[in-house]
JSON list of C-alpha atoms in Angstrom, two decimals:
[
{"chain": "A", "resi": 2, "resn": "GLN", "atom": "CA", "xyz": [-11.41, -0.93, 18.41]},
{"chain": "A", "resi": 3, "resn": "HIS", "atom": "CA", "xyz": [-9.51, -0.70, 21.71]},
{"chain": "A", "resi": 4, "resn": "GLU", "atom": "CA", "xyz": [-6.12, -0.70, 20.00]},
{"chain": "A", "resi": 5, "resn": "ILE", "atom": "CA", "xyz": [-7.14, 1.80, 17.31]},
{"chain": "A", "resi": 6, "resn": "ASP", "atom": "CA", "xyz": [-9.02, 4.29, 19.46]},
{"chain": "A", "resi": 7, "resn": "HIS", "atom": "CA", "xyz": [-6.76, 4.23, 22.53]},
{"chain": "A", "resi": 8, "resn": "PRO", "atom": "CA", "xyz": [-3.34, 2.91, 21.48]},
{"chain": "A", "resi": 9, "resn": "ASP", "atom": "CA", "xyz": [-1.44, 4.29, 24.49]},
{"chain": "A", "resi": 10, "resn": "LYS", "atom": "CA", "xyz": [-3.81, 2.61, 26.91]},
{"chain": "A", "resi": 11, "resn": "ALA", "atom": "CA", "xyz": [-3.75, -0.61, 24.89]},
{"chain": "A", "resi": 12, "resn": "ILE", "atom": "CA", "xyz": [0.06, -0.67, 24.97]},
{"chain": "A", "resi": 13, "resn": "ALA", "atom": "CA", "xyz": [0.10, 0.03, 28.71]},
{"chain": "A", "resi": 14, "resn": "ASP", "atom": "CA", "xyz": [-2.48, -2.70, 29.42]},
{"chain": "A", "resi": 15, "resn": "ILE", "atom": "CA", "xyz": [-0.67, -5.30, 27.30]},
{"chain": "A", "resi": 16, "resn": "THR", "atom": "CA", "xyz": [2.68, -4.34, 28.87]},
{"chain": "A", "resi": 17, "resn": "GLU", "atom": "CA", "xyz": [1.22, -4.99, 32.32]},
{"chain": "A", "resi": 18, "resn": "SER", "atom": "CA", "xyz": [-0.06, -8.36, 31.10]},
{"chain": "A", "resi": 19, "resn": "ILE", "atom": "CA", "xyz": [3.40, -9.21, 29.73]},
{"chain": "A", "resi": 20, "resn": "LYS", "atom": "CA", "xyz": [5.01, -8.39, 33.09]},
{"chain": "A", "resi": 21, "resn": "MET", "atom": "CA", "xyz": [2.80, -11.01, 34.71]},
{"chain": "A", "resi": 22, "resn": "GLN", "atom": "CA", "xyz": [3.12, -13.56, 31.89]},
{"chain": "A", "resi": 23, "resn": "PRO", "atom": "CA", "xyz": [5.42, -13.00, 28.88]},
{"chain": "A", "resi": 24, "resn": "ASP", "atom": "CA", "xyz": [3.14, -14.75, 26.45]},
{"chain": "A", "resi": 25, "resn": "PRO", "atom": "CA", "xyz": [3.94, -14.66, 22.67]},
{"chain": "A", "resi": 26, "resn": "VAL", "atom": "CA", "xyz": [0.30, -13.83, 21.92]},
{"chain": "A", "resi": 27, "resn": "ALA", "atom": "CA", "xyz": [0.54, -10.73, 24.11]},
{"chain": "A", "resi": 28, "resn": "TYR", "atom": "CA", "xyz": [3.74, -9.66, 22.34]},
{"chain": "A", "resi": 29, "resn": "THR", "atom": "CA", "xyz": [1.98, -10.14, 19.00]},
{"chain": "A", "resi": 30, "resn": "MET", "atom": "CA", "xyz": [-0.96, -8.04, 20.14]},
{"chain": "A", "resi": 31, "resn": "ARG", "atom": "CA", "xyz": [1.32, -5.26, 21.36]},
{"chain": "A", "resi": 32, "resn": "GLY", "atom": "CA", "xyz": [3.24, -5.43, 18.10]},
{"chain": "A", "resi": 33, "resn": "LEU", "atom": "CA", "xyz": [-0.01, -4.92, 16.23]},
{"chain": "A", "resi": 34, "resn": "VAL", "atom": "CA", "xyz": [-0.74, -1.79, 18.25]},
{"chain": "A", "resi": 35, "resn": "TYR", "atom": "CA", "xyz": [2.77, -0.47, 17.67]},
{"chain": "A", "resi": 36, "resn": "SER", "atom": "CA", "xyz": [2.26, -1.06, 13.93]},
{"chain": "A", "resi": 37, "resn": "GLU", "atom": "CA", "xyz": [-1.03, 0.81, 14.12]},
{"chain": "A", "resi": 38, "resn": "VAL", "atom": "CA", "xyz": [0.75, 3.88, 15.52]},
{"chain": "A", "resi": 39, "resn": "GLU", "atom": "CA", "xyz": [3.64, 3.40, 13.04]},
{"chain": "A", "resi": 40, "resn": "ASN", "atom": "CA", "xyz": [6.22, 2.53, 15.68]},
{"chain": "A", "resi": 41, "resn": "TYR", "atom": "CA", "xyz": [7.59, -0.18, 13.42]},
{"chain": "A", "resi": 42, "resn": "LEU", "atom": "CA", "xyz": [10.88, -0.62, 15.27]},
{"chain": "A", "resi": 43, "resn": "GLN", "atom": "CA", "xyz": [9.10, -1.62, 18.47]},
{"chain": "A", "resi": 44, "resn": "ALA", "atom": "CA", "xyz": [6.61, -3.69, 16.47]},
{"chain": "A", "resi": 45, "resn": "GLU", "atom": "CA", "xyz": [9.48, -5.61, 14.88]},
{"chain": "A", "resi": 46, "resn": "SER", "atom": "CA", "xyz": [10.97, -6.26, 18.32]},
{"chain": "A", "resi": 47, "resn": "ASP", "atom": "CA", "xyz": [7.68, -7.60, 19.70]},
{"chain": "A", "resi": 48, "resn": "PHE", "atom": "CA", "xyz": [7.02, -9.82, 16.68]},
{"chain": "A", "resi": 49, "resn": "SER", "atom": "CA", "xyz": [10.59, -11.14, 16.92]},
{"chain": "A", "resi": 50, "resn": "TYR", "atom": "CA", "xyz": [10.04, -12.14, 20.55]},
{"chain": "A", "resi": 51, "resn": "ALA", "atom": "CA", "xyz": [6.76, -13.84, 19.67]},
{"chain": "A", "resi": 52, "resn": "LEU", "atom": "CA", "xyz": [8.43, -15.78, 16.83]},
{"chain": "A", "resi": 53, "resn": "LYS", "atom": "CA", "xyz": [11.31, -16.83, 19.07]},
{"chain": "A", "resi": 54, "resn": "ARG", "atom": "CA", "xyz": [8.79, -18.39, 21.46]},
{"chain": "A", "resi": 55, "resn": "ASP", "atom": "CA", "xyz": [6.43, -19.73, 18.78]},
{"chain": "A", "resi": 56, "resn": "PRO", "atom": "CA", "xyz": [7.88, -19.83, 15.23]},
{"chain": "A", "resi": 57, "resn": "GLY", "atom": "CA", "xyz": [4.96, -21.79, 13.81]},
{"chain": "A", "resi": 58, "resn": "LYS", "atom": "CA", "xyz": [2.60, -18.81, 13.37]},
{"chain": "A", "resi": 59, "resn": "SER", "atom": "CA", "xyz": [2.77, -17.84, 9.71]},
{"chain": "A", "resi": 60, "resn": "GLU", "atom": "CA", "xyz": [0.75, -14.67, 10.26]},
{"chain": "A", "resi": 61, "resn": "VAL", "atom": "CA", "xyz": [3.33, -13.35, 12.75]},
{"chain": "A", "resi": 62, "resn": "TRP", "atom": "CA", "xyz": [6.13, -13.84, 10.20]},
{"chain": "A", "resi": 63, "resn": "VAL", "atom": "CA", "xyz": [4.09, -11.69, 7.80]},
{"chain": "A", "resi": 64, "resn": "LEU", "atom": "CA", "xyz": [3.36, -9.06, 10.44]},
{"chain": "A", "resi": 65, "resn": "ARG", "atom": "CA", "xyz": [7.09, -8.74, 11.06]},
{"chain": "A", "resi": 66, "resn": "ALA", "atom": "CA", "xyz": [7.70, -8.66, 7.32]},
{"chain": "A", "resi": 67, "resn": "TYR", "atom": "CA", "xyz": [5.33, -5.69, 6.96]},
{"chain": "A", "resi": 68, "resn": "ALA", "atom": "CA", "xyz": [7.07, -3.84, 9.81]},
{"chain": "A", "resi": 69, "resn": "ARG", "atom": "CA", "xyz": [10.41, -4.54, 8.18]},
{"chain": "A", "resi": 70, "resn": "ILE", "atom": "CA", "xyz": [9.21, -3.21, 4.82]},
{"chain": "A", "resi": 71, "resn": "GLU", "atom": "CA", "xyz": [8.28, 0.03, 6.57]},
{"chain": "A", "resi": 72, "resn": "LEU", "atom": "CA", "xyz": [11.73, 0.09, 8.20]},
{"chain": "A", "resi": 73, "resn": "GLY", "atom": "CA", "xyz": [13.46, -0.40, 4.86]},
{"chain": "A", "resi": 74, "resn": "LYS", "atom": "CA", "xyz": [14.63, -3.91, 5.76]},
{"chain": "A", "resi": 75, "resn": "VAL", "atom": "CA", "xyz": [13.28, -5.36, 2.54]},
{"chain": "A", "resi": 76, "resn": "ARG", "atom": "CA", "xyz": [15.64, -8.33, 2.22]},
{"chain": "A", "resi": 77, "resn": "GLU", "atom": "CA", "xyz": [14.75, -9.48, 5.74]},
{"chain": "A", "resi": 78, "resn": "ALA", "atom": "CA", "xyz": [11.05, -8.92, 4.99]},
{"chain": "A", "resi": 79, "resn": "ILE", "atom": "CA", "xyz": [11.26, -11.23, 1.98]},
{"chain": "A", "resi": 80, "resn": "GLN", "atom": "CA", "xyz": [12.92, -13.88, 4.14]},
{"chain": "A", "resi": 81, "resn": "ASP", "atom": "CA", "xyz": [10.09, -13.57, 6.67]},
{"chain": "A", "resi": 82, "resn": "CYS", "atom": "CA", "xyz": [7.53, -14.04, 3.90]},
{"chain": "A", "resi": 83, "resn": "ASP", "atom": "CA", "xyz": [9.44, -17.10, 2.67]},
{"chain": "A", "resi": 84, "resn": "GLU", "atom": "CA", "xyz": [9.07, -18.62, 6.15]},
{"chain": "A", "resi": 85, "resn": "ALA", "atom": "CA", "xyz": [5.37, -17.76, 6.27]},
{"chain": "A", "resi": 86, "resn": "ILE", "atom": "CA", "xyz": [4.76, -19.38, 2.87]},
{"chain": "A", "resi": 87, "resn": "LYS", "atom": "CA", "xyz": [6.56, -22.56, 3.97]},
{"chain": "A", "resi": 88, "resn": "ILE", "atom": "CA", "xyz": [4.08, -22.82, 6.86]},
{"chain": "A", "resi": 89, "resn": "ALA", "atom": "CA", "xyz": [0.95, -21.74, 4.96]},
{"chain": "A", "resi": 90, "resn": "PRO", "atom": "CA", "xyz": [1.51, -21.99, 1.17]},
{"chain": "A", "resi": 91, "resn": "GLU", "atom": "CA", "xyz": [-2.16, -21.34, 0.36]},
{"chain": "A", "resi": 92, "resn": "SER", "atom": "CA", "xyz": [-2.43, -18.00, 2.19]},
{"chain": "A", "resi": 93, "resn": "LEU", "atom": "CA", "xyz": [-3.12, -15.10, -0.13]},
{"chain": "A", "resi": 94, "resn": "GLY", "atom": "CA", "xyz": [-1.81, -12.45, 2.24]},
{"chain": "A", "resi": 95, "resn": "HIS", "atom": "CA", "xyz": [1.64, -14.01, 2.46]},
{"chain": "A", "resi": 96, "resn": "TYR", "atom": "CA", "xyz": [2.19, -13.69, -1.29]},
{"chain": "A", "resi": 97, "resn": "LEU", "atom": "CA", "xyz": [0.73, -10.18, -1.25]},
{"chain": "A", "resi": 98, "resn": "THR", "atom": "CA", "xyz": [3.21, -9.00, 1.39]},
{"chain": "A", "resi": 99, "resn": "ARG", "atom": "CA", "xyz": [6.14, -10.62, -0.42]},
{"chain": "A", "resi": 100, "resn": "ALA", "atom": "CA", "xyz": [5.06, -9.04, -3.73]},
{"chain": "A", "resi": 101, "resn": "MET", "atom": "CA", "xyz": [5.01, -5.64, -1.97]},
{"chain": "A", "resi": 102, "resn": "ALA", "atom": "CA", "xyz": [8.53, -6.31, -0.69]},
{"chain": "A", "resi": 103, "resn": "TYR", "atom": "CA", "xyz": [9.73, -7.37, -4.14]},
{"chain": "A", "resi": 104, "resn": "ASN", "atom": "CA", "xyz": [8.34, -4.12, -5.59]},
{"chain": "A", "resi": 105, "resn": "GLU", "atom": "CA", "xyz": [10.16, -2.11, -2.92]},
{"chain": "A", "resi": 106, "resn": "CYS", "atom": "CA", "xyz": [13.52, -3.52, -4.08]},
{"chain": "A", "resi": 107, "resn": "GLU", "atom": "CA", "xyz": [12.54, -3.38, -7.78]},
{"chain": "A", "resi": 108, "resn": "ARG", "atom": "CA", "xyz": [12.37, -7.15, -8.23]},
{"chain": "A", "resi": 109, "resn": "PHE", "atom": "CA", "xyz": [9.31, -6.65, -10.40]},
{"chain": "A", "resi": 110, "resn": "GLU", "atom": "CA", "xyz": [9.36, -9.98, -12.20]},
{"chain": "A", "resi": 111, "resn": "ASP", "atom": "CA", "xyz": [9.40, -11.81, -8.86]},
{"chain": "A", "resi": 112, "resn": "ALA", "atom": "CA", "xyz": [6.49, -9.62, -7.73]},
{"chain": "A", "resi": 113, "resn": "LEU", "atom": "CA", "xyz": [4.54, -10.60, -10.86]},
{"chain": "A", "resi": 114, "resn": "LYS", "atom": "CA", "xyz": [5.10, -14.29, -10.07]},
{"chain": "A", "resi": 115, "resn": "ASP", "atom": "CA", "xyz": [3.61, -13.82, -6.61]},
{"chain": "A", "resi": 116, "resn": "CYS", "atom": "CA", "xyz": [0.67, -11.93, -8.10]},
{"chain": "A", "resi": 117, "resn": "GLU", "atom": "CA", "xyz": [0.05, -14.81, -10.51]},
{"chain": "A", "resi": 118, "resn": "GLN", "atom": "CA", "xyz": [0.02, -17.18, -7.53]},
{"chain": "A", "resi": 119, "resn": "MET", "atom": "CA", "xyz": [-2.47, -14.94, -5.72]},
{"chain": "A", "resi": 120, "resn": "ILE", "atom": "CA", "xyz": [-4.74, -14.91, -8.75]},
{"chain": "A", "resi": 121, "resn": "ARG", "atom": "CA", "xyz": [-4.44, -18.69, -9.09]},
{"chain": "A", "resi": 122, "resn": "LEU", "atom": "CA", "xyz": [-5.43, -19.14, -5.45]},
{"chain": "A", "resi": 123, "resn": "ARG", "atom": "CA", "xyz": [-8.29, -16.60, -5.53]},
{"chain": "A", "resi": 124, "resn": "PRO", "atom": "CA", "xyz": [-9.25, -15.47, -9.04]},
{"chain": "A", "resi": 125, "resn": "ASP", "atom": "CA", "xyz": [-12.29, -13.65, -7.62]},
{"chain": "A", "resi": 126, "resn": "GLU", "atom": "CA", "xyz": [-10.22, -11.62, -5.15]},
{"chain": "A", "resi": 127, "resn": "ALA", "atom": "CA", "xyz": [-9.08, -8.10, -6.07]},
{"chain": "A", "resi": 128, "resn": "SER", "atom": "CA", "xyz": [-5.73, -8.10, -4.27]},
{"chain": "A", "resi": 129, "resn": "GLY", "atom": "CA", "xyz": [-3.77, -10.04, -6.89]},
{"chain": "A", "resi": 130, "resn": "TYR", "atom": "CA", "xyz": [-4.95, -7.77, -9.69]},
{"chain": "A", "resi": 131, "resn": "LEU", "atom": "CA", "xyz": [-4.28, -4.68, -7.60]},
{"chain": "A", "resi": 132, "resn": "ILE", "atom": "CA", "xyz": [-0.66, -5.51, -6.81]},
{"chain": "A", "resi": 133, "resn": "ARG", "atom": "CA", "xyz": [-0.04, -6.78, -10.33]},
{"chain": "A", "resi": 134, "resn": "GLY", "atom": "CA", "xyz": [-1.46, -3.53, -11.71]},
{"chain": "A", "resi": 135, "resn": "VAL", "atom": "CA", "xyz": [0.83, -1.47, -9.50]},
{"chain": "A", "resi": 136, "resn": "THR", "atom": "CA", "xyz": [3.77, -3.63, -10.63]},
{"chain": "A", "resi": 137, "resn": "TYR", "atom": "CA", "xyz": [2.85, -3.11, -14.28]},
{"chain": "A", "resi": 138, "resn": "VAL", "atom": "CA", "xyz": [2.93, 0.66, -13.64]},
{"chain": "A", "resi": 139, "resn": "GLU", "atom": "CA", "xyz": [6.50, 0.32, -12.40]},
{"chain": "A", "resi": 140, "resn": "LEU", "atom": "CA", "xyz": [7.33, -1.61, -15.59]},
{"chain": "A", "resi": 141, "resn": "HIS", "atom": "CA", "xyz": [5.55, 1.01, -17.77]},
{"chain": "A", "resi": 142, "resn": "ARG", "atom": "CA", "xyz": [3.20, -1.66, -19.09]},
{"chain": "A", "resi": 143, "resn": "TRP", "atom": "CA", "xyz": [0.37, 0.86, -19.13]},
{"chain": "A", "resi": 144, "resn": "LYS", "atom": "CA", "xyz": [-2.39, -1.07, -20.88]},
{"chain": "A", "resi": 145, "resn": "GLU", "atom": "CA", "xyz": [-1.97, -4.09, -18.62]},
{"chain": "A", "resi": 146, "resn": "ALA", "atom": "CA", "xyz": [-1.77, -1.85, -15.56]},
{"chain": "A", "resi": 147, "resn": "ILE", "atom": "CA", "xyz": [-5.07, -0.14, -16.35]},
{"chain": "A", "resi": 148, "resn": "ALA", "atom": "CA", "xyz": [-6.78, -3.45, -17.13]},
{"chain": "A", "resi": 149, "resn": "ASP", "atom": "CA", "xyz": [-5.69, -4.99, -13.82]},
{"chain": "A", "resi": 150, "resn": "LEU", "atom": "CA", "xyz": [-6.46, -1.96, -11.65]},
{"chain": "A", "resi": 151, "resn": "GLU", "atom": "CA", "xyz": [-9.90, -1.51, -13.19]},
{"chain": "A", "resi": 152, "resn": "ARG", "atom": "CA", "xyz": [-10.60, -5.23, -12.79]},
{"chain": "A", "resi": 153, "resn": "ALA", "atom": "CA", "xyz": [-9.62, -4.98, -9.12]},
{"chain": "A", "resi": 154, "resn": "LEU", "atom": "CA", "xyz": [-11.98, -2.03, -8.73]},
{"chain": "A", "resi": 155, "resn": "LYS", "atom": "CA", "xyz": [-14.87, -3.97, -10.26]},
{"chain": "A", "resi": 156, "resn": "LEU", "atom": "CA", "xyz": [-14.17, -7.14, -8.29]},
{"chain": "A", "resi": 157, "resn": "ASP", "atom": "CA", "xyz": [-14.13, -5.73, -4.84]},
{"chain": "A", "resi": 158, "resn": "ARG", "atom": "CA", "xyz": [-14.29, -2.45, -3.00]},
{"chain": "A", "resi": 159, "resn": "LEU", "atom": "CA", "xyz": [-11.65, -3.52, -0.47]},
{"chain": "A", "resi": 160, "resn": "ASP", "atom": "CA", "xyz": [-11.97, -2.33, 3.12]},
{"chain": "A", "resi": 161, "resn": "GLY", "atom": "CA", "xyz": [-9.06, -0.12, 4.04]},
{"chain": "A", "resi": 162, "resn": "ILE", "atom": "CA", "xyz": [-7.58, 0.18, 0.55]},
{"chain": "A", "resi": 163, "resn": "GLU", "atom": "CA", "xyz": [-10.64, 1.19, -1.44]},
{"chain": "A", "resi": 164, "resn": "VAL", "atom": "CA", "xyz": [-9.54, 4.85, -1.45]},
{"chain": "A", "resi": 165, "resn": "ASP", "atom": "CA", "xyz": [-6.05, 3.94, -2.63]},
{"chain": "A", "resi": 166, "resn": "LEU", "atom": "CA", "xyz": [-7.47, 1.73, -5.37]},
{"chain": "A", "resi": 167, "resn": "LEU", "atom": "CA", "xyz": [-9.79, 4.46, -6.62]},
{"chain": "A", "resi": 168, "resn": "ALA", "atom": "CA", "xyz": [-6.89, 6.93, -6.54]},
{"chain": "A", "resi": 169, "resn": "GLU", "atom": "CA", "xyz": [-4.52, 4.59, -8.41]},
{"chain": "A", "resi": 170, "resn": "VAL", "atom": "CA", "xyz": [-6.99, 4.08, -11.25]},
{"chain": "A", "resi": 171, "resn": "ALA", "atom": "CA", "xyz": [-7.80, 7.79, -11.38]},
{"chain": "A", "resi": 172, "resn": "PHE", "atom": "CA", "xyz": [-4.15, 8.85, -11.40]},
{"chain": "A", "resi": 173, "resn": "LEU", "atom": "CA", "xyz": [-3.29, 6.42, -14.18]},
{"chain": "A", "resi": 174, "resn": "ARG", "atom": "CA", "xyz": [-6.30, 7.40, -16.29]},
{"chain": "A", "resi": 175, "resn": "ALA", "atom": "CA", "xyz": [-5.34, 11.06, -15.87]},
{"chain": "A", "resi": 176, "resn": "ALA", "atom": "CA", "xyz": [-1.59, 10.81, -16.41]},
{"chain": "A", "resi": 177, "resn": "CYS", "atom": "CA", "xyz": [-0.97, 7.79, -18.65]},
{"chain": "A", "resi": 178, "resn": "PRO", "atom": "CA", "xyz": [1.62, 8.73, -21.31]},
{"chain": "A", "resi": 179, "resn": "ILE", "atom": "CA", "xyz": [-0.40, 6.91, -24.00]},
{"chain": "A", "resi": 180, "resn": "GLU", "atom": "CA", "xyz": [-3.14, 9.28, -25.14]},
{"chain": "A", "resi": 181, "resn": "GLU", "atom": "CA", "xyz": [-5.71, 6.67, -26.11]},
{"chain": "A", "resi": 182, "resn": "LEU", "atom": "CA", "xyz": [-5.49, 5.15, -22.62]},
{"chain": "A", "resi": 183, "resn": "ARG", "atom": "CA", "xyz": [-6.19, 8.44, -20.84]},
{"chain": "A", "resi": 184, "resn": "ASN", "atom": "CA", "xyz": [-9.72, 9.22, -19.71]},
{"chain": "A", "resi": 185, "resn": "PRO", "atom": "CA", "xyz": [-9.63, 12.48, -17.73]},
{"chain": "A", "resi": 186, "resn": "SER", "atom": "CA", "xyz": [-13.38, 12.66, -17.14]},
{"chain": "A", "resi": 187, "resn": "ALA", "atom": "CA", "xyz": [-13.47, 9.16, -15.63]},
{"chain": "A", "resi": 188, "resn": "ALA", "atom": "CA", "xyz": [-10.33, 10.04, -13.66]},
{"chain": "A", "resi": 189, "resn": "LEU", "atom": "CA", "xyz": [-12.03, 13.12, -12.19]},
{"chain": "A", "resi": 190, "resn": "GLU", "atom": "CA", "xyz": [-15.07, 11.09, -11.13]},
{"chain": "A", "resi": 191, "resn": "LEU", "atom": "CA", "xyz": [-12.96, 8.39, -9.46]},
{"chain": "A", "resi": 192, "resn": "ALA", "atom": "CA", "xyz": [-10.61, 10.86, -7.78]},
{"chain": "A", "resi": 193, "resn": "THR", "atom": "CA", "xyz": [-13.53, 12.90, -6.41]},
{"chain": "A", "resi": 194, "resn": "GLU", "atom": "CA", "xyz": [-15.02, 9.71, -4.97]},
{"chain": "A", "resi": 195, "resn": "ALA", "atom": "CA", "xyz": [-11.66, 8.86, -3.38]},
{"chain": "A", "resi": 196, "resn": "VAL", "atom": "CA", "xyz": [-11.34, 12.31, -1.79]},
{"chain": "A", "resi": 197, "resn": "ASN", "atom": "CA", "xyz": [-14.88, 12.12, -0.42]},
{"chain": "A", "resi": 198, "resn": "LYS", "atom": "CA", "xyz": [-14.44, 8.61, 0.95]},
{"chain": "A", "resi": 199, "resn": "SER", "atom": "CA", "xyz": [-11.19, 9.59, 2.66]},
{"chain": "A", "resi": 200, "resn": "LYS", "atom": "CA", "xyz": [-12.81, 12.73, 4.11]},
{"chain": "A", "resi": 201, "resn": "GLY", "atom": "CA", "xyz": [-10.05, 14.74, 2.48]},
{"chain": "A", "resi": 202, "resn": "LYS", "atom": "CA", "xyz": [-7.25, 12.92, 4.32]},
{"chain": "A", "resi": 203, "resn": "SER", "atom": "CA", "xyz": [-5.73, 10.86, 1.50]},
{"chain": "A", "resi": 204, "resn": "LEU", "atom": "CA", "xyz": [-2.63, 12.16, -0.25]},
{"chain": "A", "resi": 205, "resn": "ARG", "atom": "CA", "xyz": [-3.15, 9.75, -3.16]},
{"chain": "A", "resi": 206, "resn": "ALA", "atom": "CA", "xyz": [-6.72, 10.89, -3.64]},
{"chain": "A", "resi": 207, "resn": "HIS", "atom": "CA", "xyz": [-5.76, 14.59, -3.79]},
{"chain": "A", "resi": 208, "resn": "ARG", "atom": "CA", "xyz": [-2.82, 13.80, -6.07]},
{"chain": "A", "resi": 209, "resn": "ALA", "atom": "CA", "xyz": [-5.14, 11.96, -8.47]},
{"chain": "A", "resi": 210, "resn": "LEU", "atom": "CA", "xyz": [-7.69, 14.78, -8.29]},
{"chain": "A", "resi": 211, "resn": "ALA", "atom": "CA", "xyz": [-5.03, 17.35, -9.19]},
{"chain": "A", "resi": 212, "resn": "ALA", "atom": "CA", "xyz": [-3.82, 15.25, -12.12]},
{"chain": "A", "resi": 213, "resn": "ALA", "atom": "CA", "xyz": [-7.38, 14.81, -13.38]},
{"chain": "A", "resi": 214, "resn": "HIS", "atom": "CA", "xyz": [-8.12, 18.54, -13.26]},
{"chain": "A", "resi": 215, "resn": "ALA", "atom": "CA", "xyz": [-4.83, 19.24, -15.07]},
{"chain": "A", "resi": 216, "resn": "ALA", "atom": "CA", "xyz": [-5.62, 16.65, -17.72]},
{"chain": "A", "resi": 217, "resn": "LEU", "atom": "CA", "xyz": [-8.92, 18.47, -18.32]},
{"chain": "A", "resi": 218, "resn": "GLY", "atom": "CA", "xyz": [-7.12, 21.82, -18.56]},
{"chain": "A", "resi": 219, "resn": "ASP", "atom": "CA", "xyz": [-8.44, 23.24, -15.28]},
{"chain": "A", "resi": 220, "resn": "PHE", "atom": "CA", "xyz": [-5.10, 24.26, -13.79]},
{"chain": "A", "resi": 221, "resn": "ALA", "atom": "CA", "xyz": [-6.60, 26.47, -11.08]},
{"chain": "A", "resi": 222, "resn": "LYS", "atom": "CA", "xyz": [-8.37, 23.46, -9.54]},
{"chain": "A", "resi": 223, "resn": "ALA", "atom": "CA", "xyz": [-5.33, 21.27, -10.22]},
{"chain": "A", "resi": 224, "resn": "THR", "atom": "CA", "xyz": [-3.14, 23.70, -8.29]},
{"chain": "A", "resi": 225, "resn": "GLU", "atom": "CA", "xyz": [-5.63, 23.87, -5.42]},
{"chain": "A", "resi": 226, "resn": "ALA", "atom": "CA", "xyz": [-5.80, 20.06, -5.13]},
{"chain": "A", "resi": 227, "resn": "GLN", "atom": "CA", "xyz": [-2.03, 19.68, -5.42]},
{"chain": "A", "resi": 228, "resn": "LYS", "atom": "CA", "xyz": [-1.43, 22.21, -2.64]},
{"chain": "A", "resi": 229, "resn": "GLN", "atom": "CA", "xyz": [-3.45, 19.90, -0.41]},
{"chain": "A", "resi": 230, "resn": "THR", "atom": "CA", "xyz": [-1.33, 16.98, -1.61]},
{"chain": "A", "resi": 231, "resn": "VAL", "atom": "CA", "xyz": [1.85, 18.83, -0.64]},
{"chain": "A", "resi": 232, "resn": "LYS", "atom": "CA", "xyz": [0.34, 19.60, 2.76]},
{"chain": "A", "resi": 233, "resn": "LEU", "atom": "CA", "xyz": [-0.37, 15.89, 3.34]},
{"chain": "A", "resi": 234, "resn": "ALA", "atom": "CA", "xyz": [3.03, 14.70, 2.08]},
{"chain": "A", "resi": 235, "resn": "ASP", "atom": "CA", "xyz": [5.67, 13.42, 4.48]},
{"chain": "A", "resi": 236, "resn": "ALA", "atom": "CA", "xyz": [9.34, 14.39, 4.25]},
{"chain": "A", "resi": 237, "resn": "ASN", "atom": "CA", "xyz": [10.12, 11.67, 1.70]},
{"chain": "A", "resi": 238, "resn": "GLU", "atom": "CA", "xyz": [7.24, 12.65, -0.59]},
{"chain": "A", "resi": 239, "resn": "LYS", "atom": "CA", "xyz": [7.19, 16.44, -0.35]},
{"chain": "A", "resi": 240, "resn": "ALA", "atom": "CA", "xyz": [9.82, 17.28, -3.01]},
{"chain": "A", "resi": 241, "resn": "GLU", "atom": "CA", "xyz": [8.13, 15.14, -5.68]},
{"chain": "A", "resi": 242, "resn": "GLU", "atom": "CA", "xyz": [4.71, 16.60, -4.89]},
{"chain": "A", "resi": 243, "resn": "GLN", "atom": "CA", "xyz": [6.10, 20.15, -4.99]},
{"chain": "A", "resi": 244, "resn": "GLU", "atom": "CA", "xyz": [7.50, 19.43, -8.46]},
{"chain": "A", "resi": 245, "resn": "ARG", "atom": "CA", "xyz": [4.01, 18.46, -9.61]},
{"chain": "A", "resi": 246, "resn": "LEU", "atom": "CA", "xyz": [2.63, 21.63, -8.04]},
{"chain": "A", "resi": 247, "resn": "ALA", "atom": "CA", "xyz": [5.13, 23.72, -10.01]},
{"chain": "A", "resi": 248, "resn": "LEU", "atom": "CA", "xyz": [4.04, 21.90, -13.16]},
{"chain": "A", "resi": 249, "resn": "TYR", "atom": "CA", "xyz": [0.37, 22.78, -12.62]},
{"chain": "A", "resi": 250, "resn": "GLU", "atom": "CA", "xyz": [1.23, 26.38, -11.73]},
{"chain": "A", "resi": 251, "resn": "ALA", "atom": "CA", "xyz": [3.01, 26.53, -15.10]},
{"chain": "A", "resi": 252, "resn": "ARG", "atom": "CA", "xyz": [-0.25, 25.24, -16.66]},
{"chain": "A", "resi": 253, "resn": "LYS", "atom": "CA", "xyz": [1.23, 21.90, -17.69]},
{"chain": "A", "resi": 254, "resn": "PRO", "atom": "CA", "xyz": [-0.36, 18.46, -17.05]},
{"chain": "A", "resi": 255, "resn": "PHE", "atom": "CA", "xyz": [1.55, 15.65, -15.36]},
{"chain": "A", "resi": 256, "resn": "ARG", "atom": "CA", "xyz": [2.41, 12.56, -17.40]},
{"chain": "A", "resi": 257, "resn": "PHE", "atom": "CA", "xyz": [4.07, 9.35, -16.32]},
{"chain": "A", "resi": 258, "resn": "LYS", "atom": "CA", "xyz": [7.39, 8.90, -18.10]}
]
């Protein structure tokens, strides 16, 4: 927990270690801390140094790929994942990261292929179904999306992404454009659980909660939850979340298009 609880001290300590011995492991560790505090540019730099010294570590290629996705360098991220998969073709996480990158650049069919590989490697693991479900949402394949996301939820309450998974299922059940696939009551239950588990800090959880209340016709509660969503939104997300807020204030539910 040293890196998570005291990132500035961790970075300072590792930097001192690097001054004495510029070891690729130390650069990787510092890159991880920079990623933790969302300094992805510096993380990319540290992972690049580590890879220059030791290019045989597949996990470092993927760490740099994730930093590059966050920096919008999606093409380079995919190339990093390609290198990681050459080294470790049976690693689930490598395909997961590449599928995320494919989704970022709207190469959805390629993302689905990586999800299929993940499911082939680990059919009892939730990750493949989760990413495939998210990809199906992008393709408006609603029935398949719900089936995969709910299967992921049943398979595994994943550490770190459990809240997002609950919120994804809740949001889709609340706002699916196909009426027979909507289940607002179930959406409300899942979204409430997501908000509670995140201690009120998850944008996705509040967004799903607002959509669920709106789907049930309780626009006062939908507006209240969506105001919290807007408050949690970053600059890139705020306009879209404010549009949903205006929708609920006009007593209209949100629907995926």
